[in-house]
Coordinates of C-alpha atoms in Angstrom, one line a residue:
X1 CA 124.3 97.2 114.5
X2 CA 125.1 100.5 112.8
X3 CA 122.9 103.3 114.2
X4 CA 122.4 106.9 113.3
X5 CA 119.9 108.7 111.0
X6 CA 118.7 106.1 108.6
X7 CA 117.6 108.7 106.0
X8 CA 120.2 111.4 106.0
X9 CA 122.9 108.9 106.8
X10 CA 122.2 106.8 103.7
X11 CA 123.8 108.5 100.7
X12 CA 122.1 106.4 98.2
X13 CA 118.6 107.0 99.7
X14 CA 119.1 110.7 99.9
X15 CA 120.4 110.7 96.3
X16 CA 117.2 108.8 95.1
X17 CA 115.0 111.3 97.1
X18 CA 116.8 114.5 96.0
X19 CA 117.6 113.7 92.3
X20 CA 116.1 110.6 91.0
X21 CA 112.4 110.5 92.0
X22 CA 110.1 112.5 89.7
X23 CA 108.5 114.5 92.3
X24 CA 107.0 117.0 89.6
X25 CA 104.9 114.0 88.5
X26 CA 104.0 112.7 92.0
X27 CA 103.2 115.8 93.9
X28 CA 100.4 117.1 91.6
X29 CA 98.7 113.7 91.7
X30 CA 98.8 113.5 95.5
X31 CA 98.3 117.2 96.5
X32 CA 96.5 118.6 93.4
X33 CA 97.7 120.4 90.3
X34 CA 98.2 123.7 92.2
X35 CA 100.5 122.3 94.8
X36 CA 103.9 123.8 95.3
X37 CA 106.2 120.9 94.4
X38 CA 109.3 122.3 96.3
X39 CA 107.4 123.0 99.5
X40 CA 105.7 119.6 99.5
X41 CA 108.9 117.7 98.9
X42 CA 110.6 119.7 101.6
X43 CA 107.9 118.8 104.0
X44 CA 108.2 115.1 103.1
X45 CA 111.9 115.3 103.3
X46 CA 111.7 116.6 106.9
X47 CA 109.2 113.9 107.9
X48 CA 111.7 111.3 106.7
X49 CA 114.6 112.9 108.3
X50 CA 112.7 112.9 111.7
X51 CA 111.6 109.3 111.2
X52 CA 115.0 108.2 110.2
X53 CA 116.6 109.6 113.3
X54 CA 114.1 107.8 115.5
X55 CA 114.2 104.6 113.5
X56 CA 118.0 104.6 113.3
X57 CA 118.6 105.2 117.0
X58 CA 115.7 103.9 119.2
X59 CA 114.2 101.1 116.9
X60 CA 117.7 99.8 115.9
X61 CA 118.8 99.8 119.4
X62 CA 115.9 97.6 120.5
X63 CA 116.0 95.2 117.7
X64 CA 118.3 92.6 119.3
X65 CA 116.2 92.6 122.4
X66 CA 112.9 92.2 120.5
X67 CA 114.3 89.2 118.7
X68 CA 115.6 87.7 122.0
X69 CA 112.2 88.1 123.8
X70 CA 110.1 87.0 120.8
X71 CA 106.4 86.9 121.4
X72 CA 105.1 86.7 124.9
X73 CA 102.9 83.6 125.6
X74 CA 101.3 83.6 129.0
X75 CA 98.4 81.5 130.1
X76 CA 97.0 81.3 126.7
X77 CA 97.4 85.0 126.0
X78 CA 99.5 86.1 123.1
X79 CA 101.1 89.6 123.4
X80 CA 103.9 91.7 122.0
X81 CA 107.1 92.3 124.0
X82 CA 107.7 95.6 125.9
X83 CA 110.5 96.8 123.6
X84 CA 108.2 96.1 120.5
X85 CA 105.5 98.2 122.3
X86 CA 108.0 100.9 122.9
X87 CA 108.9 100.9 119.2
X88 CA 105.3 101.3 118.1
X89 CA 104.7 104.0 120.8
X90 CA 107.5 106.2 119.5
X91 CA 106.1 105.7 115.9
X92 CA 102.7 106.7 117.2
X93 CA 104.1 109.8 119.0
X94 CA 105.8 110.9 115.8
X95 CA 102.4 110.6 114.0
X96 CA 103.8 107.8 111.7
X97 CA 101.1 105.2 112.3
X98 CA 98.9 106.8 109.8
X99 CA 101.5 107.9 107.4
X100 CA 99.6 106.3 104.5
X101 CA 96.1 107.0 105.8
X102 CA 94.2 109.8 104.0
X103 CA 94.6 113.2 105.8
X104 CA 90.8 113.6 106.0
X105 CA 90.8 110.5 108.2
X106 CA 93.5 111.6 110.5
X107 CA 96.5 110.4 108.7
X108 CA 99.4 112.1 107.0
X109 CA 98.3 111.1 103.5
X110 CA 101.8 110.4 102.3
X111 CA 102.2 108.9 98.8
X112 CA 103.4 105.3 98.4
X113 CA 106.8 106.7 97.2
X114 CA 107.5 108.3 100.5
X115 CA 106.0 105.5 102.5
X116 CA 108.4 103.1 100.6
X117 CA 111.3 105.0 102.1
X118 CA 109.8 104.8 105.6
X119 CA 109.2 101.1 105.1
X120 CA 112.8 100.5 104.0
X121 CA 114.2 102.3 107.1
X122 CA 112.0 100.3 109.5
X123 CA 112.9 97.0 107.8
X124 CA 116.7 98.0 108.1
X125 CA 116.3 98.7 111.8
X126 CA 114.0 95.7 112.7
X127 CA 111.9 93.8 110.2
X128 CA 109.6 92.5 113.1
X129 CA 108.7 96.0 114.0
X130 CA 108.2 97.0 110.4
X131 CA 105.8 94.1 110.0
X132 CA 103.8 95.3 113.0
X133 CA 103.6 98.8 111.7
X134 CA 102.8 97.8 108.1
X135 CA 100.3 95.0 108.8
X136 CA 98.9 96.3 112.1
X137 CA 98.0 99.7 110.9
X138 CA 98.8 100.5 107.2
X139 CA 97.3 97.3 105.7
X140 CA 93.8 97.3 107.3
X141 CA 93.5 101.0 106.9
X142 CA 94.2 100.9 103.2
X143 CA 91.6 98.3 102.6
X144 CA 89.1 100.3 104.7
X145 CA 89.9 103.5 103.0
X146 CA 89.4 101.9 99.5
X147 CA 86.4 99.5 100.1
X148 CA 84.7 100.6 103.4
X149 CA 81.6 102.7 103.7
X150 CA 81.9 106.3 105.0
X151 CA 80.7 105.2 108.3
X152 CA 83.3 102.5 108.5
X153 CA 86.1 105.0 107.5
X154 CA 84.9 107.4 110.2
X155 CA 84.9 104.6 112.9
X156 CA 88.2 102.9 112.1
X157 CA 90.6 105.1 110.1
X158 CA 91.2 107.8 112.8
X159 CA 91.9 105.2 115.4
X160 CA 94.2 103.2 113.2
X161 CA 96.0 106.5 112.3
X162 CA 96.5 107.5 115.9
X163 CA 97.6 104.2 117.0
X164 CA 94.7 103.6 119.3
X165 CA 93.6 100.6 117.3
X166 CA 95.8 97.8 115.8
X167 CA 94.5 95.4 113.2
X168 CA 95.4 92.8 110.7
X169 CA 94.5 91.2 107.4
X170 CA 93.4 87.6 107.5
X171 CA 93.3 85.7 104.2
X172 CA 95.5 82.6 104.6
X173 CA 93.9 79.3 105.7
X174 CA 95.5 76.0 106.8
X175 CA 94.5 74.1 103.6
X176 CA 94.4 76.9 101.1
X177 CA 97.8 78.7 101.3
X178 CA 98.5 80.4 97.9
X179 CA 95.3 78.7 96.5
X180 CA 93.1 81.6 97.6
X181 CA 90.1 80.1 95.7
X182 CA 90.1 77.1 98.0
X183 CA 89.4 79.1 101.2
X184 CA 86.6 77.7 103.4
X185 CA 85.8 80.4 105.9
X186 CA 82.2 81.3 105.3
X187 CA 80.0 84.4 106.0
X188 CA 76.3 84.2 106.4
X189 CA 74.0 87.3 106.8
X190 CA 71.8 87.1 109.9
X191 CA 69.6 90.2 110.1
X192 CA 71.7 93.5 110.2
X193 CA 75.0 91.8 110.4
X194 CA 77.1 88.8 109.1
X195 CA 78.4 85.7 110.9
X196 CA 81.8 84.3 110.1
X197 CA 82.9 80.7 110.7
X198 CA 86.2 79.3 109.9
X199 CA 89.9 79.4 110.7
X200 CA 92.8 81.6 109.5
X201 CA 96.5 80.8 109.8
X202 CA 99.8 82.7 109.5
X203 CA 98.2 86.0 110.3
X204 CA 100.9 88.6 110.8
X205 CA 100.3 91.0 113.6
X206 CA 97.3 89.0 114.6
X207 CA 97.0 90.1 118.2
X208 CA 95.2 93.4 117.5
X209 CA 91.8 94.7 118.3
X210 CA 90.2 94.0 114.9
X211 CA 90.9 92.2 111.6
X212 CA 89.9 92.4 108.0
X213 CA 88.8 89.0 106.8
X214 CA 88.4 87.4 103.4
X215 CA 85.5 84.9 103.5
X216 CA 83.0 83.2 101.2
X217 CA 79.9 85.2 101.2
X218 CA 77.8 83.6 98.4
X219 CA 76.7 80.0 99.2
X220 CA 77.6 77.5 96.6
X221 CA 80.3 79.7 95.0
X222 CA 83.7 78.3 94.1
X223 CA 87.1 79.6 93.3
X224 CA 87.5 83.3 93.3
X225 CA 83.8 83.9 92.9
X226 CA 81.6 84.8 95.8
X227 CA 84.3 86.2 98.2
X228 CA 83.9 89.3 100.3
X229 CA 85.8 91.4 102.8
X230 CA 84.7 91.9 106.4
X231 CA 85.6 94.0 109.3
X232 CA 85.6 92.0 112.5
X233 CA 86.2 93.4 116.0
X234 CA 87.8 91.3 118.6
X235 CA 85.9 92.9 121.6
X236 CA 84.0 90.5 123.8
X237 CA 85.9 87.5 122.5
X238 CA 84.2 87.9 119.1
X239 CA 87.0 85.8 117.7
X240 CA 89.9 83.9 119.3
X241 CA 93.6 84.2 118.9
X242 CA 94.3 80.4 119.1
X243 CA 98.0 80.6 119.2
X244 CA 101.2 82.3 117.9
X245 CA 103.5 80.3 115.7
X246 CA 107.0 79.5 117.0
X247 CA 109.4 80.9 114.2
X248 CA 113.0 81.5 113.7
X249 CA 112.4 84.6 111.6
X250 CA 110.8 87.9 112.7
X251 CA 110.4 86.5 116.1
X252 CA 109.1 89.6 117.8
X253 CA 106.1 89.8 115.4
X254 CA 103.2 87.5 116.4
X255 CA 102.2 85.3 113.5
X256 CA 98.8 84.0 114.7
X257 CA 96.0 81.4 114.1
X258 CA 92.6 82.9 114.4
X259 CA 89.3 81.2 115.0
X260 CA 85.9 82.4 114.0
X261 CA 82.8 80.8 115.5
X262 CA 79.8 82.8 114.6
X263 CA 81.9 86.1 114.8
X264 CA 79.9 89.1 114.2
X265 CA 81.2 91.1 111.2
X266 CA 80.5 94.0 108.8
X267 CA 80.9 93.5 105.1
X268 CA 82.8 95.9 103.0
X269 CA 81.4 96.2 99.5
X270 CA 79.2 93.6 98.1
X271 CA 79.4 89.8 98.2
X272 CA 81.6 88.8 95.3
X273 CA 83.8 91.9 95.5
X274 CA 86.3 90.3 97.8
X275 CA 88.9 89.0 95.3
X276 CA 89.2 92.4 93.5
X277 CA 89.7 94.1 96.9
X278 CA 92.2 91.6 98.3
X279 CA 94.2 91.6 95.0
X280 CA 94.9 95.4 95.3
X281 CA 96.3 94.7 98.8
X282 CA 98.3 91.7 97.7
X283 CA 100.0 93.6 94.8
X284 CA 100.9 96.5 97.0
X285 CA 102.1 94.3 99.7
X286 CA 104.4 92.3 97.3
X287 CA 106.1 95.6 96.3
X288 CA 106.4 96.2 100.1
X289 CA 108.0 92.9 100.7
X290 CA 110.6 93.6 98.1
X291 CA 111.3 96.9 99.9
X292 CA 111.6 94.9 103.2
X293 CA 114.3 92.9 101.6
X294 CA 116.2 96.1 100.6
X295 CA 116.1 97.2 104.3
X296 CA 117.5 93.9 105.6
X297 CA 120.1 93.8 102.8
X298 CA 121.2 97.5 103.8
X299 CA 121.6 96.4 107.4
X300 CA 123.6 93.3 106.4
X301 CA 125.9 95.3 104.1
X302 CA 126.6 97.8 106.8
X303 CA 127.5 95.2 109.2
X304 CA 129.8 93.4 106.7
X305 CA 131.4 96.6 105.6
X306 CA 132.2 97.7 109.1
X307 CA 133.6 94.2 110.0
X308 CA 135.6 93.9 107.0
X309 CA 137.3 97.2 107.6
X310 CA 138.3 96.2 111.2
X311 CA 139.1 92.6 110.8
X312 CA 142.8 92.2 109.9
X313 CA 144.1 89.0 108.3
X314 CA 147.5 88.6 106.6
X315 CA 148.5 92.1 107.7
X316 CA 145.6 93.9 106.1
X317 CA 141.9 94.5 106.5
X318 CA 139.9 91.7 104.9
X319 CA 138.0 94.2 102.7
X320 CA 141.3 94.5 100.8
X321 CA 141.4 90.8 99.9
X322 CA 139.9 90.5 96.4
X323 CA 137.3 87.9 97.1
X324 CA 135.9 89.9 100.0
X325 CA 136.1 93.1 98.1
X326 CA 134.1 91.6 95.4
X327 CA 131.4 90.4 97.7
X328 CA 131.1 93.8 99.2
X329 CA 130.9 95.4 95.7
X330 CA 128.3 92.9 94.6
X331 CA 126.2 93.7 97.8
X332 CA 126.4 97.5 97.0
X333 CA 125.3 97.0 93.4
X334 CA 122.6 94.6 94.5
X335 CA 121.1 97.0 96.9
X336 CA 121.2 100.0 94.7
X337 CA 119.6 98.0 91.9
X338 CA 116.8 96.7 94.1
X339 CA 116.2 100.2 95.5
X340 CA 116.1 101.7 91.9
X341 CA 113.6 99.1 90.8
X342 CA 111.4 99.3 93.9
X343 CA 111.3 103.2 93.9
X344 CA 110.3 103.0 90.1
X345 CA 107.4 100.6 91.1
X346 CA 106.5 103.0 94.0
X347 CA 106.1 105.9 91.6
X348 CA 104.0 103.8 89.2
X349 CA 101.8 102.8 92.2
X350 CA 101.2 106.4 93.0
X351 CA 100.3 107.1 89.3
X352 CA 97.9 104.3 89.5
X353 CA 96.3 105.1 92.8
X354 CA 96.1 108.8 92.4
X355 CA 96.1 109.3 88.7
X356 CA 94.3 106.3 87.3
X357 CA 97.1 106.0 84.8
X358 CA 96.4 102.9 82.7
X359 CA 99.9 102.8 81.1
X360 CA 101.5 103.0 84.5
X361 CA 99.2 100.1 85.6
X362 CA 100.5 97.9 82.9
X363 CA 104.0 98.7 83.8
X364 CA 103.5 98.2 87.5
X365 CA 101.9 94.8 86.8
X366 CA 105.1 93.7 85.0
X367 CA 107.3 95.0 87.8
X368 CA 105.4 93.9 90.9
X369 CA 106.4 90.2 91.0
X370 CA 110.0 91.1 89.9
X371 CA 110.3 93.6 92.8
X372 CA 109.1 91.0 95.2
X373 CA 111.2 88.2 93.7
X374 CA 114.5 90.1 93.4
X375 CA 114.2 92.0 96.8
X376 CA 113.6 88.8 98.7
X377 CA 115.8 86.3 96.9
X378 CA 118.7 88.8 96.8
X379 CA 118.1 89.6 100.6
X380 CA 118.8 85.9 101.4
X381 CA 121.9 85.9 99.1
X382 CA 123.3 89.3 100.4
X383 CA 122.8 88.4 104.1
X384 CA 124.2 85.0 103.6
X385 CA 127.3 86.6 102.0
X386 CA 127.4 89.2 104.9
X387 CA 127.5 86.3 107.4
X388 CA 130.3 84.7 105.4
X389 CA 132.3 87.9 105.6
X390 CA 132.1 87.6 109.5
X391 CA 133.4 84.0 109.4
X392 CA 132.9 82.2 112.6
X393 CA 131.5 85.3 114.3
X394 CA 128.7 85.3 111.7
X395 CA 126.8 82.5 113.6
X396 CA 127.3 84.0 117.0
X397 CA 124.1 85.7 118.3
X398 CA 126.1 88.7 119.7
X399 CA 126.6 89.7 116.0
X400 CA 123.5 91.0 114.4
X401 CA 124.2 89.6 111.0
X402 CA 122.8 86.1 112.0
X403 CA 119.5 87.8 112.7
X404 CA 119.5 89.6 109.4
X405 CA 120.0 86.2 107.7
X406 CA 117.1 84.6 109.5
X407 CA 114.8 87.5 108.9
X408 CA 115.6 87.6 105.2
X409 CA 114.1 84.1 104.7
X410 CA 110.5 85.2 105.4
X411 CA 110.5 87.7 102.6
X412 CA 110.8 84.8 100.1
X413 CA 107.7 83.2 101.5
X414 CA 104.9 85.4 102.7
X415 CA 102.7 87.5 100.3
X416 CA 103.3 84.7 97.7
X417 CA 106.5 82.6 97.6
X418 CA 109.2 83.4 95.1
X419 CA 107.8 80.5 93.0
X420 CA 104.3 82.0 92.9
X421 CA 105.9 85.4 91.8
X422 CA 107.7 83.6 89.1
X423 CA 104.5 81.9 87.9
X424 CA 102.8 85.4 87.8
X425 CA 105.6 86.9 85.8
X426 CA 105.8 84.2 83.3
X427 CA 102.1 84.0 82.9
X428 CA 101.9 87.7 81.9
X429 CA 105.0 87.3 79.7
X430 CA 103.5 84.5 77.7
X431 CA 100.3 86.3 77.3
X432 CA 102.3 89.1 75.8
X433 CA 104.0 86.7 73.5
X434 CA 100.5 85.3 72.4
X435 CA 99.5 88.9 71.5
X436 CA 102.7 89.7 69.7
X437 CA 104.6 86.6 68.6
X438 CA 106.9 88.8 66.4
X439 CA 108.3 90.4 69.6
X440 CA 110.5 87.3 70.0
X441 CA 112.3 88.3 66.8
X442 CA 113.0 91.8 68.1
X443 CA 113.5 93.1 71.7
X444 CA 111.4 90.6 73.4
X445 CA 107.8 90.5 74.9
X446 CA 108.6 93.1 77.7
X447 CA 107.8 96.5 76.3
X448 CA 109.7 98.2 79.1
X449 CA 112.9 96.3 78.3
X450 CA 112.4 96.6 74.5
X451 CA 112.2 100.5 75.0
X452 CA 115.4 100.6 76.9
X453 CA 118.4 102.0 75.0
X454 CA 121.9 102.7 76.3
X455 CA 125.3 103.1 74.8
X456 CA 128.7 101.5 75.5
X457 CA 129.1 98.3 77.6
X458 CA 125.8 99.0 79.4
X459 CA 123.9 98.8 76.2
X460 CA 125.8 95.8 74.8
X461 CA 125.4 93.7 77.9
X462 CA 121.7 94.6 78.3
X463 CA 121.0 93.9 74.6
X464 CA 122.9 90.5 74.9
X465 CA 120.9 89.5 78.0
X466 CA 117.7 90.5 76.4
X467 CA 118.7 88.4 73.4
X468 CA 119.4 85.5 75.5
X469 CA 115.9 85.8 77.1
X470 CA 114.2 86.0 73.8
X471 CA 116.1 83.0 72.5
X472 CA 115.1 80.9 75.5
X473 CA 111.5 81.9 75.1
X474 CA 111.6 81.1 71.2
X475 CA 112.8 77.7 72.2
X476 CA 109.9 77.1 74.6
X477 CA 107.3 78.6 72.3
X478 CA 108.7 76.6 69.4
X479 CA 108.2 73.4 71.3
X480 CA 104.6 74.4 72.1
X481 CA 103.9 75.2 68.4
X482 CA 105.4 71.9 67.3
X483 CA 103.1 70.1 69.6
X484 CA 99.8 72.0 69.2
X485 CA 100.2 74.3 66.1
X486 CA 100.4 78.0 65.8
X487 CA 96.9 78.4 67.4
X488 CA 98.5 77.5 70.7
X489 CA 100.1 80.9 71.1
X490 CA 96.9 82.7 72.1
X491 CA 95.0 79.7 73.4
X492 CA 93.5 79.8 77.0
X493 CA 92.7 76.1 77.1
X494 CA 96.1 74.6 77.1
X495 CA 96.6 71.5 79.2
X496 CA 98.9 71.2 82.2
X497 CA 101.2 69.0 80.1
X498 CA 101.5 71.7 77.4
X499 CA 102.5 74.3 80.1
X500 CA 104.9 72.1 81.9
X501 CA 108.1 73.5 80.3
X502 CA 107.0 77.0 81.2
X503 CA 106.2 76.0 84.8
X504 CA 109.5 74.2 85.2
X505 CA 111.6 77.2 84.0
X506 CA 109.4 79.9 85.4
X507 CA 111.8 80.9 88.0
X508 CA 114.8 81.0 85.6
X509 CA 112.8 83.3 83.3
X510 CA 111.9 85.5 86.2
X511 CA 115.4 85.7 87.5
X512 CA 116.5 86.9 84.1
X513 CA 113.7 89.5 83.8
X514 CA 114.5 90.8 87.2
X515 CA 118.2 91.2 86.6
X516 CA 117.5 92.9 83.2
X517 CA 115.0 95.3 84.7
X518 CA 117.5 96.1 87.6
X519 CA 120.1 97.0 85.0
X520 CA 117.6 99.0 83.0
X521 CA 116.5 101.0 86.1
X522 CA 120.0 101.7 87.0
X523 CA 120.8 102.7 83.5
X524 CA 117.9 105.2 83.4
X525 CA 119.2 106.6 86.7
X526 CA 122.7 107.0 85.2
X527 CA 121.2 109.2 82.5
X528 CA 120.2 111.7 85.2
X529 CA 123.2 111.1 87.6
X530 CA 126.3 110.1 85.5
X531 CA 128.2 108.9 88.5
X532 CA 125.9 105.9 88.7
X533 CA 127.1 104.6 85.4
X534 CA 129.6 102.2 87.1
X535 CA 126.7 100.6 89.2
X536 CA 124.6 100.3 86.0
X537 CA 127.4 98.6 84.1
X538 CA 128.1 96.1 86.9
X539 CA 124.4 95.3 87.1
X540 CA 124.1 94.9 83.3
X541 CA 127.2 92.6 83.2
X542 CA 125.6 90.4 85.7
X543 CA 122.2 90.5 84.0
X544 CA 123.9 89.2 80.8
X545 CA 125.6 86.4 82.8
X546 CA 122.4 85.4 84.5
X547 CA 120.4 85.5 81.2
X548 CA 123.0 83.3 79.4
X549 CA 123.3 80.8 82.2
X550 CA 119.5 80.4 82.4
X551 CA 119.1 80.2 78.7
X552 CA 121.6 77.2 78.7
X553 CA 119.6 75.6 81.6
X554 CA 116.3 76.0 79.6
X555 CA 118.0 74.6 76.5
X556 CA 119.2 71.5 78.4
X557 CA 115.7 70.2 78.8
X558 CA 113.8 68.9 82.0
X559 CA 116.6 66.7 83.4
X560 CA 114.2 63.9 84.2
X561 CA 111.7 66.1 86.2
X562 CA 108.7 65.3 84.0
X563 CA 109.5 61.6 84.1
X564 CA 109.6 61.7 87.9
X565 CA 106.2 63.6 88.0
X566 CA 104.6 61.1 85.6
X567 CA 105.8 58.3 87.9
X568 CA 104.4 60.0 91.0
X569 CA 101.0 60.6 89.2
X570 CA 100.9 56.9 88.1
X571 CA 101.7 55.9 91.7
X572 CA 98.8 58.1 93.0
X573 CA 96.5 56.3 90.7

């Protein structure tokens, strides 16, 4: 595995930090209007440089051993391995446990844009360690900082920031999965405290000293109503870590099942506020997962590049063979594009969190599922290609690339599968169509894509891809209007049968949207840094090809899928 400083040694990341991120907009939001932008950015850069050195040497060096040892299971106890503990201890000593925690509560108070770079570097070195850092410390702290009482903030945030305390966030249940409204863990008030009863499953970093739990706090409520967030301490066996799952991915991070049997808890906010609170966490986490994918892609690309430069076949290094060269160039373009999109979303996140910017909020809502979908799905594709570059050695455990491939798979699953992200993206897109049907005759329903304008091949390819998307959407909308009339465009009571074509093709539409946005983001960067023009043009060409292929798939119909669903429905009675 390539080691070194994962910040200063990554030319694309340094370029983004030094020239592409609009710090003049971010710094005043975070530090106040009178802050010295240059001094603040210099400080943040030094923090990332120090972190990059530790992550790229110590954390990267321990990654294979962490994967080999996995989770320690001993007599019913579930614990992290010693090298994982060493990783976290080093991050704690550098003051990085509380990087995102507000300074007034003992953290560094870094904006999401800076933390996104820290997240990517950790994921590149070892995704399991990044999960422990992000879910064990940053995630519960963020929820407490936003929704906890002043007393709760004082009791928990400094200890999370110092690394004294490790937590988790428990939302998923065995029978609920992505259907959050179906959760059954209940909270009942008893005197001055609440008691929780229920089970949670697939809880990342679930072996800590506390957990933030989503539970049903209003008796008789259903769906997303009546939920609340609770802080539950593990001390005195207040809840049980029932087991850690046996996984082939992120093996060093405990993914646990938790049992609450009258567990004493503290509520955050009021009963009924839980969904609003957890939604902010989920959306931020989804951007984070997309960034995880970038880190894993970077690690795989480095490994493939190094191997392809050393491996000689037919009297020359294999990177000089056209097919391998194309694979490497494709990886490079994919990573740069995913990073451009993710950092754009990170800046929007800071504008929303610190500036309450409503326009930024709408743009962030559009990009969030796309960052997650593209970062995770492309991570699987890039790591798979990196493994292929290695040939037979790719499946040998002495080579890190097989671990990168295994770890990439989890990014498509947790915090909402790729299919869930697709449904989110398409739902919002069709709402936009309902509000502005005429957009399908112009630049399409995405305002961000419609505003994009570039010259040359970049502009032509982006326009052609955007046109293919609009054409595919016109076909779907036309079918709906023929069945239900014009009133169906803005209707909220459409049947599942009416929506089936959208649901079937949701991932194709999302893939098209994501590729177009990646090309747009790289194109905007090329306006600032002209040498990025070639990257943007390659991304736009691929976006056009993806859009046109998906438009043809959508035009081809359902391929018998609906007939099979109807047969299964009839069989079920």
